PDB file of N, CA, C and O in Angstrom:
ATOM      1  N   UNK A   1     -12.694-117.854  16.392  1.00  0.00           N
ATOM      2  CA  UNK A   1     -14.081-117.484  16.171  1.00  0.00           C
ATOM      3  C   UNK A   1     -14.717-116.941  17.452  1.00  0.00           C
ATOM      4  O   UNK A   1     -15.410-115.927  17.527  1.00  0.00           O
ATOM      5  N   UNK A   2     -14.369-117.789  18.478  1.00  0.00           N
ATOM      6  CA  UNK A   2     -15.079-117.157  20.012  1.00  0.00           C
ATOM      7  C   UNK A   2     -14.616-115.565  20.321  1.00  0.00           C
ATOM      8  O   UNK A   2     -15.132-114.588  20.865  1.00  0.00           O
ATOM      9  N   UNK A   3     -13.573-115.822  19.776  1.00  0.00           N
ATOM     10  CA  UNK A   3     -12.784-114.146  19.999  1.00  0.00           C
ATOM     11  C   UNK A   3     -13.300-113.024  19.331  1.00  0.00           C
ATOM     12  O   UNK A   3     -13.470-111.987  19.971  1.00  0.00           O
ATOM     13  N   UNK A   4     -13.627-113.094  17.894  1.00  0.00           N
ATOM     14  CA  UNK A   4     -14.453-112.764  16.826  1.00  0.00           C
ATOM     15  C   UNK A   4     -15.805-112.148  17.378  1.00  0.00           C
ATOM     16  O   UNK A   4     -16.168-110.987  17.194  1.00  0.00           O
ATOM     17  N   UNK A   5     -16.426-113.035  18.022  1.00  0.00           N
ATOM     18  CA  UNK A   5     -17.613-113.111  18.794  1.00  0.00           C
ATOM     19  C   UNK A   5     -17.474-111.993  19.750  1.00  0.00           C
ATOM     20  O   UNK A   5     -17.831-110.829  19.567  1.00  0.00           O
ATOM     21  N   UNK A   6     -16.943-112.470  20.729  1.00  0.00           N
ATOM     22  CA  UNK A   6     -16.918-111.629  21.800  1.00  0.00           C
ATOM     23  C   UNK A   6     -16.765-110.164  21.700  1.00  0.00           C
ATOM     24  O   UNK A   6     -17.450-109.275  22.207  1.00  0.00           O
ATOM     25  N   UNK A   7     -15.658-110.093  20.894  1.00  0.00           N
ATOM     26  CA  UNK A   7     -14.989-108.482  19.862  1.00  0.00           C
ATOM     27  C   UNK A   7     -16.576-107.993  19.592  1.00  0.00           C
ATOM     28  O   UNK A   7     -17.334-107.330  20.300  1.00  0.00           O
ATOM     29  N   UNK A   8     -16.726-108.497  18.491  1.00  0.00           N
ATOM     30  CA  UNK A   8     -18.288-108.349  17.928  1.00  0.00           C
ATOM     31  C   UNK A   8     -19.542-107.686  19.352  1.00  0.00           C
ATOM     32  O   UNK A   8     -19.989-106.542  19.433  1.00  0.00           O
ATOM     33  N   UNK A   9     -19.769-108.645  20.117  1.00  0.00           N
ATOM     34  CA  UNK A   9     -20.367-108.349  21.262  1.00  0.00           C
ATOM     35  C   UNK A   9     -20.190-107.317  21.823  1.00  0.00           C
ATOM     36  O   UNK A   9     -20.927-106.343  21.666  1.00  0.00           O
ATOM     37  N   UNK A  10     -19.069-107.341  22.663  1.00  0.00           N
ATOM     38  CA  UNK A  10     -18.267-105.780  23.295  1.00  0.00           C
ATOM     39  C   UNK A  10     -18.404-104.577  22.503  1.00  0.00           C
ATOM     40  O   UNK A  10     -18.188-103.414  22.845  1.00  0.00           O
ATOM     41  N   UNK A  11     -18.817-105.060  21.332  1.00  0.00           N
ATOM     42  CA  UNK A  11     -18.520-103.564  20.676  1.00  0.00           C
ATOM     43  C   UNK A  11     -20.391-103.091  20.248  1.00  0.00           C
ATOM     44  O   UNK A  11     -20.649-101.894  20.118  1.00  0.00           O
ATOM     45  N   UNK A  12     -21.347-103.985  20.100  1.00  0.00           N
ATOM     46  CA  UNK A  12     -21.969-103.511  19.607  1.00  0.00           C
ATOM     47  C   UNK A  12     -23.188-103.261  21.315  1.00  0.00           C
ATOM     48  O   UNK A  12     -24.400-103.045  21.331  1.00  0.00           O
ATOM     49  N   UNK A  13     -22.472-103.371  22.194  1.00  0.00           N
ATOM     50  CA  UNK A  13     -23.437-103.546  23.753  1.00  0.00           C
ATOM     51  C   UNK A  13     -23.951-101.942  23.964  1.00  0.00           C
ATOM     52  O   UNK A  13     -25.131-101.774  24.272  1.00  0.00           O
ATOM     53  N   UNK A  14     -23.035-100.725  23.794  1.00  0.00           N
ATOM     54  CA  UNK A  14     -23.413 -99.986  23.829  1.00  0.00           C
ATOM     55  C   UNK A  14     -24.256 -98.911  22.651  1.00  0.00           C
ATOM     56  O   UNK A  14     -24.707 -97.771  22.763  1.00  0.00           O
ATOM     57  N   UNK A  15     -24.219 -99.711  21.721  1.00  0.00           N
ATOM     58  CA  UNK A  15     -25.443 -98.985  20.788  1.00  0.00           C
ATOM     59  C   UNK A  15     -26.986 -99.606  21.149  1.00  0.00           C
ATOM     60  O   UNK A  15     -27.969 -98.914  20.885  1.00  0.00           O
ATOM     61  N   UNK A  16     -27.117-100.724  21.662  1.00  0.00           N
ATOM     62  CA  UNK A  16     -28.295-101.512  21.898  1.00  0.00           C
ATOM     63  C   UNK A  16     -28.406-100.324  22.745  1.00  0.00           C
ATOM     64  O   UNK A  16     -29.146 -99.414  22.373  1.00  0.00           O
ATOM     65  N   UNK A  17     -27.603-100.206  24.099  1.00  0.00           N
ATOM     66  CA  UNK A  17     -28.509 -99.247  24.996  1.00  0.00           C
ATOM     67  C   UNK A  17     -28.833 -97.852  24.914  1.00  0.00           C
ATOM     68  O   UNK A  17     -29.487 -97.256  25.769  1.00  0.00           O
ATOM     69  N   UNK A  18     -28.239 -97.210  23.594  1.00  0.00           N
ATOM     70  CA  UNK A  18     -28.525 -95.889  23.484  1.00  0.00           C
ATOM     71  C   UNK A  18     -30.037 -95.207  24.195  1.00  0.00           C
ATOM     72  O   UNK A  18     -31.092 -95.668  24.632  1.00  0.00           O
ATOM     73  N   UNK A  19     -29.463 -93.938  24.021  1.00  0.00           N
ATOM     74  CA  UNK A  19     -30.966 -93.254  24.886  1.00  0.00           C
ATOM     75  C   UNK A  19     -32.264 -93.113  23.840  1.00  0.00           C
ATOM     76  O   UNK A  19     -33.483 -93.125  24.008  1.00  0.00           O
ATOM     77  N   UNK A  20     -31.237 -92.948  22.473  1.00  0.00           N
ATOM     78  CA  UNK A  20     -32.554 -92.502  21.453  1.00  0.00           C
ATOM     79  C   UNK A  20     -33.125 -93.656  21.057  1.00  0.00           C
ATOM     80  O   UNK A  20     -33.819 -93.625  20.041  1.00  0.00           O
ATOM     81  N   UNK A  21     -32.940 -94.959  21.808  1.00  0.00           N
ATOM     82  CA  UNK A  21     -33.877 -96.177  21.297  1.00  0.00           C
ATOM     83  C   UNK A  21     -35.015 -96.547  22.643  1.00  0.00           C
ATOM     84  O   UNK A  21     -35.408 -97.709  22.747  1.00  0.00           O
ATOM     85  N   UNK A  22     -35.473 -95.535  23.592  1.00  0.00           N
ATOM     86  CA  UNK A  22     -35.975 -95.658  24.271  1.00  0.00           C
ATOM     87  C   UNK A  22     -37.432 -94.268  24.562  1.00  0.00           C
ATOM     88  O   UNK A  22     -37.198 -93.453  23.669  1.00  0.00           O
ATOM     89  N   UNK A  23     -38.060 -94.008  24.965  1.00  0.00           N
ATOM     90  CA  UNK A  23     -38.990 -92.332  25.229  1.00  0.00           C
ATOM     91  C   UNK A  23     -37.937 -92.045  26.190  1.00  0.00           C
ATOM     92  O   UNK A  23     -37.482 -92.913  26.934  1.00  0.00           O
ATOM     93  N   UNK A  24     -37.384 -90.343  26.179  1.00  0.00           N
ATOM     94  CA  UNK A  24     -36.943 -89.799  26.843  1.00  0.00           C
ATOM     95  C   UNK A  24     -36.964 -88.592  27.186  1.00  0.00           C
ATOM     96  O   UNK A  24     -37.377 -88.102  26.135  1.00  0.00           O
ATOM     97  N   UNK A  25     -36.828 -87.759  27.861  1.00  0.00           N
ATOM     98  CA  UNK A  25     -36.489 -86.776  28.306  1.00  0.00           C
ATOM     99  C   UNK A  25     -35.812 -85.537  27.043  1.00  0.00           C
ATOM    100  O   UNK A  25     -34.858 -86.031  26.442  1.00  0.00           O
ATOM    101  N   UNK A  26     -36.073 -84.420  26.692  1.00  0.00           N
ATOM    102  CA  UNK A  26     -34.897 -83.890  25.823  1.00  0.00           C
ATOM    103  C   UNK A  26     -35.141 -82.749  27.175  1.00  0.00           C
ATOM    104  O   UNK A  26     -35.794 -82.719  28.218  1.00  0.00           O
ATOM    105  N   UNK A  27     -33.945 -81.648  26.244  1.00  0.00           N
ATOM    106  CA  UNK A  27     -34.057 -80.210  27.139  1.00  0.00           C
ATOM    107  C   UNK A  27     -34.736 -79.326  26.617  1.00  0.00           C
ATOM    108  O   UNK A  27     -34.732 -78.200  27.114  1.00  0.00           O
ATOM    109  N   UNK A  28     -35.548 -79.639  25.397  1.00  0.00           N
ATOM    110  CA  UNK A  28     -35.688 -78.641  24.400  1.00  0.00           C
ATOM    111  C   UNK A  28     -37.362 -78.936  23.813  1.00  0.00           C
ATOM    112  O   UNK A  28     -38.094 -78.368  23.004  1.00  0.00           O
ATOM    113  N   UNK A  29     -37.501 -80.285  24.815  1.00  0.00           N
ATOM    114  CA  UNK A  29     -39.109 -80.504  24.234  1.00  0.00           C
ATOM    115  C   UNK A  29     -39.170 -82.035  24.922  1.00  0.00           C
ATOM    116  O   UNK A  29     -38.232 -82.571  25.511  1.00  0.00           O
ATOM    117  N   UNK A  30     -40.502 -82.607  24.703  1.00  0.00           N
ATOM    118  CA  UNK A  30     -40.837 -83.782  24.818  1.00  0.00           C
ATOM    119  C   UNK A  30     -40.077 -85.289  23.782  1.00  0.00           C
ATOM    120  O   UNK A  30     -39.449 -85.104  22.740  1.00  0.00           O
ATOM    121  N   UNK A  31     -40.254 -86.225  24.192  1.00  0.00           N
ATOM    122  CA  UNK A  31     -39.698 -87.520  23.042  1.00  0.00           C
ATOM    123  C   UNK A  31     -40.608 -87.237  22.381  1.00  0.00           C
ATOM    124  O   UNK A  31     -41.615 -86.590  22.672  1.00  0.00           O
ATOM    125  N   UNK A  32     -40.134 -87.975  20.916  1.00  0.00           N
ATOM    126  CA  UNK A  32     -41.533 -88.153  19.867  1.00  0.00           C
ATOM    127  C   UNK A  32     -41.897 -89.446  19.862  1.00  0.00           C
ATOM    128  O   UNK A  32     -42.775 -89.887  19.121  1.00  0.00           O
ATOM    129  N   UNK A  33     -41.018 -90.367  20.976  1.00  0.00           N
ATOM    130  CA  UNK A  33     -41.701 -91.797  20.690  1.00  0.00           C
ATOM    131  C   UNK A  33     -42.573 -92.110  21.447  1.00  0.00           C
ATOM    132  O   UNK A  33     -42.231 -91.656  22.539  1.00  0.00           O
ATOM    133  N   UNK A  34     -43.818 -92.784  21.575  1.00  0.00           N
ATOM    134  CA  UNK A  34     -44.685 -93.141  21.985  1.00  0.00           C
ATOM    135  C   UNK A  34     -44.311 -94.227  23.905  1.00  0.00           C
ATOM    136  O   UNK A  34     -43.707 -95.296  23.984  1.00  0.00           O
ATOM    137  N   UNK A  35     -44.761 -93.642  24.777  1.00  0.00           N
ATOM    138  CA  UNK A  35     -44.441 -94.614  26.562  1.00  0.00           C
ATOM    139  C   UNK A  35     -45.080 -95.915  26.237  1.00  0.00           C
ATOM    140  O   UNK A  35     -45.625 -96.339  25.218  1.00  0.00           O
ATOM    141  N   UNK A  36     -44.869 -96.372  27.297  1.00  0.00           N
ATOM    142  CA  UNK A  36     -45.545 -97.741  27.312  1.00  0.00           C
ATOM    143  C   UNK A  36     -46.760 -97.507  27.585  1.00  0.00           C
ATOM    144  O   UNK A  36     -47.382 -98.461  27.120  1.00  0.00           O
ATOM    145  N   UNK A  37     -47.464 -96.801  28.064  1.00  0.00           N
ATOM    146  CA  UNK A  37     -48.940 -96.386  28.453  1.00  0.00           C
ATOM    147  C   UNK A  37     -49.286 -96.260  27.321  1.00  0.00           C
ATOM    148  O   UNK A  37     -50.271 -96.977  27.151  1.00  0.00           O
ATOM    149  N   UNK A  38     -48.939 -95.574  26.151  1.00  0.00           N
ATOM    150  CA  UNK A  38     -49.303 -95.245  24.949  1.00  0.00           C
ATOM    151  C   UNK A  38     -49.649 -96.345  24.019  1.00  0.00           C
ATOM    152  O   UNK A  38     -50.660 -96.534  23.342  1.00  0.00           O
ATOM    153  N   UNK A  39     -48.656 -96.960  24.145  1.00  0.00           N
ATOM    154  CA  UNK A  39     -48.902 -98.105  23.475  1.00  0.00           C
ATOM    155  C   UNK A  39     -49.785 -99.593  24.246  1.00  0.00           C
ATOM    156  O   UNK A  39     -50.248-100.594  23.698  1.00  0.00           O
ATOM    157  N   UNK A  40     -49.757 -99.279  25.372  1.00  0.00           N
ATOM    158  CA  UNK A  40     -50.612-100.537  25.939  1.00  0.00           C
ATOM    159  C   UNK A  40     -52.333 -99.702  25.374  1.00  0.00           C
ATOM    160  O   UNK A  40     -53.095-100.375  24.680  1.00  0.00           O
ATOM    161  N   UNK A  41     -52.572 -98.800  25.630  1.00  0.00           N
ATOM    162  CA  UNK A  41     -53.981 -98.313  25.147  1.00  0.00           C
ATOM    163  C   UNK A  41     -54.244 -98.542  23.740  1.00  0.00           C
ATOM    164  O   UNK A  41     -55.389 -98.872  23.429  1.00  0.00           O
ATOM    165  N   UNK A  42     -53.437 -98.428  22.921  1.00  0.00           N
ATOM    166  CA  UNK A  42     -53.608 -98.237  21.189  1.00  0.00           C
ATOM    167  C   UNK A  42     -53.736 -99.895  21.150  1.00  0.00           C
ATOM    168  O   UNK A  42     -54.497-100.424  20.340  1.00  0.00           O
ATOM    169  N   UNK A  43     -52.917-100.702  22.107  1.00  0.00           N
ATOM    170  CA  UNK A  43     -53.343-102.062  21.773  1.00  0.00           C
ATOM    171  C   UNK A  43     -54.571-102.678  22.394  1.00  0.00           C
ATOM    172  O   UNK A  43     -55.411-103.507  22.043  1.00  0.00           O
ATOM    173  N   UNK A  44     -54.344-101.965  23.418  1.00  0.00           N
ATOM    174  CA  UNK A  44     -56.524-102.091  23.861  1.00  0.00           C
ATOM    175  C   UNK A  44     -57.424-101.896  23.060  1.00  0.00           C
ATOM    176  O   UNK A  44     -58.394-102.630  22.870  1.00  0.00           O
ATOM    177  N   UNK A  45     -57.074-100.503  22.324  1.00  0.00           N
ATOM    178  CA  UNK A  45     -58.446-100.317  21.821  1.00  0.00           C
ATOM    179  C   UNK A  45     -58.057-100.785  20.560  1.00  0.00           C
ATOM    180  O   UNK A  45     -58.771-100.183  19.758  1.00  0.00           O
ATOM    181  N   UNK A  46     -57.243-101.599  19.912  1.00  0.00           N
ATOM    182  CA  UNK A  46     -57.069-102.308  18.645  1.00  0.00           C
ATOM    183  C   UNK A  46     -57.920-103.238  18.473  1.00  0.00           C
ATOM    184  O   UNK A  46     -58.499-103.524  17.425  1.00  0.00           O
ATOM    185  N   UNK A  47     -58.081-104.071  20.198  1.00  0.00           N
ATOM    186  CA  UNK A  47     -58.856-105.420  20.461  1.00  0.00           C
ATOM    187  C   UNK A  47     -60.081-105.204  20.693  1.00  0.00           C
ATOM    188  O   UNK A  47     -60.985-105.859  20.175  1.00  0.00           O
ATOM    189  N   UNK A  48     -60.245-104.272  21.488  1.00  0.00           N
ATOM    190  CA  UNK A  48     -61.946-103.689  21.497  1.00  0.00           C
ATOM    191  C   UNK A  48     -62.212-103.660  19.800  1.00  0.00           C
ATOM    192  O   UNK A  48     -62.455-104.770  19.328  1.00  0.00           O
ATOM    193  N   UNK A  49     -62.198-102.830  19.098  1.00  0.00           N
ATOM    194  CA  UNK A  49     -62.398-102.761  17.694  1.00  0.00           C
ATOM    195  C   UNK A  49     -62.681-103.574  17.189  1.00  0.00           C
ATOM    196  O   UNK A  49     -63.783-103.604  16.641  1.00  0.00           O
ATOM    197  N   UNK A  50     -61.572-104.917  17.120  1.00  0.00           N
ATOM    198  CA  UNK A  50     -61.524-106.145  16.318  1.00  0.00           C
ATOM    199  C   UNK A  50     -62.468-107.001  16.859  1.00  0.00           C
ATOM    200  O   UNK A  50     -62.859-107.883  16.095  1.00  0.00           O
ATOM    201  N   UNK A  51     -62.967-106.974  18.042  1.00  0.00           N
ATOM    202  CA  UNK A  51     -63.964-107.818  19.052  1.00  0.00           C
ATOM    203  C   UNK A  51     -65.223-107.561  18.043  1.00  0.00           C
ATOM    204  O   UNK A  51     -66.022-108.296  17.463  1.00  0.00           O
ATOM    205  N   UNK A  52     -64.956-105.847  18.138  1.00  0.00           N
ATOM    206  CA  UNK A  52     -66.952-105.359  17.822  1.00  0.00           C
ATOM    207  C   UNK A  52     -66.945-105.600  16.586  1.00  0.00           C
ATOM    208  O   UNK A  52     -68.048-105.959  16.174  1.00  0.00           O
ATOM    209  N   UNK A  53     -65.686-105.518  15.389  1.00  0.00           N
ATOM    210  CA  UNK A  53     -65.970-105.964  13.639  1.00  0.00           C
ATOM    211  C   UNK A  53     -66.374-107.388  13.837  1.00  0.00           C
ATOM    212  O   UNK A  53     -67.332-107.876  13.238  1.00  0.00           O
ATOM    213  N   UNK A  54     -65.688-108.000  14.619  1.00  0.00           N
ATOM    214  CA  UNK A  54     -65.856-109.242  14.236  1.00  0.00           C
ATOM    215  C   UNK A  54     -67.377-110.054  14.634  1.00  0.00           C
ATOM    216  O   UNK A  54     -67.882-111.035  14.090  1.00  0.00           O
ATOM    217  N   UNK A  55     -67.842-109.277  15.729  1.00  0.00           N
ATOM    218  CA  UNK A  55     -68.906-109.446  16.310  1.00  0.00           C
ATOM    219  C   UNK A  55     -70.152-109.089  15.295  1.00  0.00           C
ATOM    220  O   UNK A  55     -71.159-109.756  15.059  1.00  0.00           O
ATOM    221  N   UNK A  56     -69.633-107.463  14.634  1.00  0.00           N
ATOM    222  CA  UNK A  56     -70.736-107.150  13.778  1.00  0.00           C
ATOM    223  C   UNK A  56     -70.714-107.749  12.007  1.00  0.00           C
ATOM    224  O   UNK A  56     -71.486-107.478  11.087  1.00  0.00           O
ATOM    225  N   UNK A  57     -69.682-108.505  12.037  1.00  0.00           N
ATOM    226  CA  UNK A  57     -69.546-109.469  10.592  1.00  0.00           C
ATOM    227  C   UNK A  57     -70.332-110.350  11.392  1.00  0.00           C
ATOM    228  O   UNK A  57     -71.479-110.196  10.972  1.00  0.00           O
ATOM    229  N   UNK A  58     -70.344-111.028  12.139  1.00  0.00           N
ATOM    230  CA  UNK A  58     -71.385-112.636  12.541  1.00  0.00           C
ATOM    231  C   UNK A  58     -72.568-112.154  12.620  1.00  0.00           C
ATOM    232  O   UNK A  58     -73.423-113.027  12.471  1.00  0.00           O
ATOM    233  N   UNK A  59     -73.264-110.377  12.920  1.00  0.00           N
ATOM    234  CA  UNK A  59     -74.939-110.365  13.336  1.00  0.00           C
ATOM    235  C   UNK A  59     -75.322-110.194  11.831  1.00  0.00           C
ATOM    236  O   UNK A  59     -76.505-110.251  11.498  1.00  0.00           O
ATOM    237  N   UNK A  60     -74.372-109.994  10.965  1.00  0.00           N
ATOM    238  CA  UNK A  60     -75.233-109.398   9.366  1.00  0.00           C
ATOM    239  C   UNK A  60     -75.189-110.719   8.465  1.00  0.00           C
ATOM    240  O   UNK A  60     -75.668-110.709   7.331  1.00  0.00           O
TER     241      UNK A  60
END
């Protein structure tokens, strides 16, 4: 079973790190996936939002 495992492991290490599961670089254009900047802002202003609904459900 440990052997099984390990087999298993070794084999699946280099699809985890592929390039297309990360924003990258092409030669032919920009990524279409969203940086970490991108997404730290969309989750800022998710919380700003949810602050002011929730704020303006308690004044009515």
């Amino acid at each position: 079973m440990k052997k099984l495992i390990a087999l298993l492991s070794a084999v699946s290490m280099p699809a985890q790190a592929h390039d297309s599961l990360a924003p990258h670089a092409h030669p032919h254009g920009l990524s279409m996936l969203a940086g970490n900047d991108a997404v730290i802002c969309m989750l800022f202003a998710l919380v700003i939002g949810l602050v002011a609904y929730w704020r303006f459900r308690r004044a009515s």
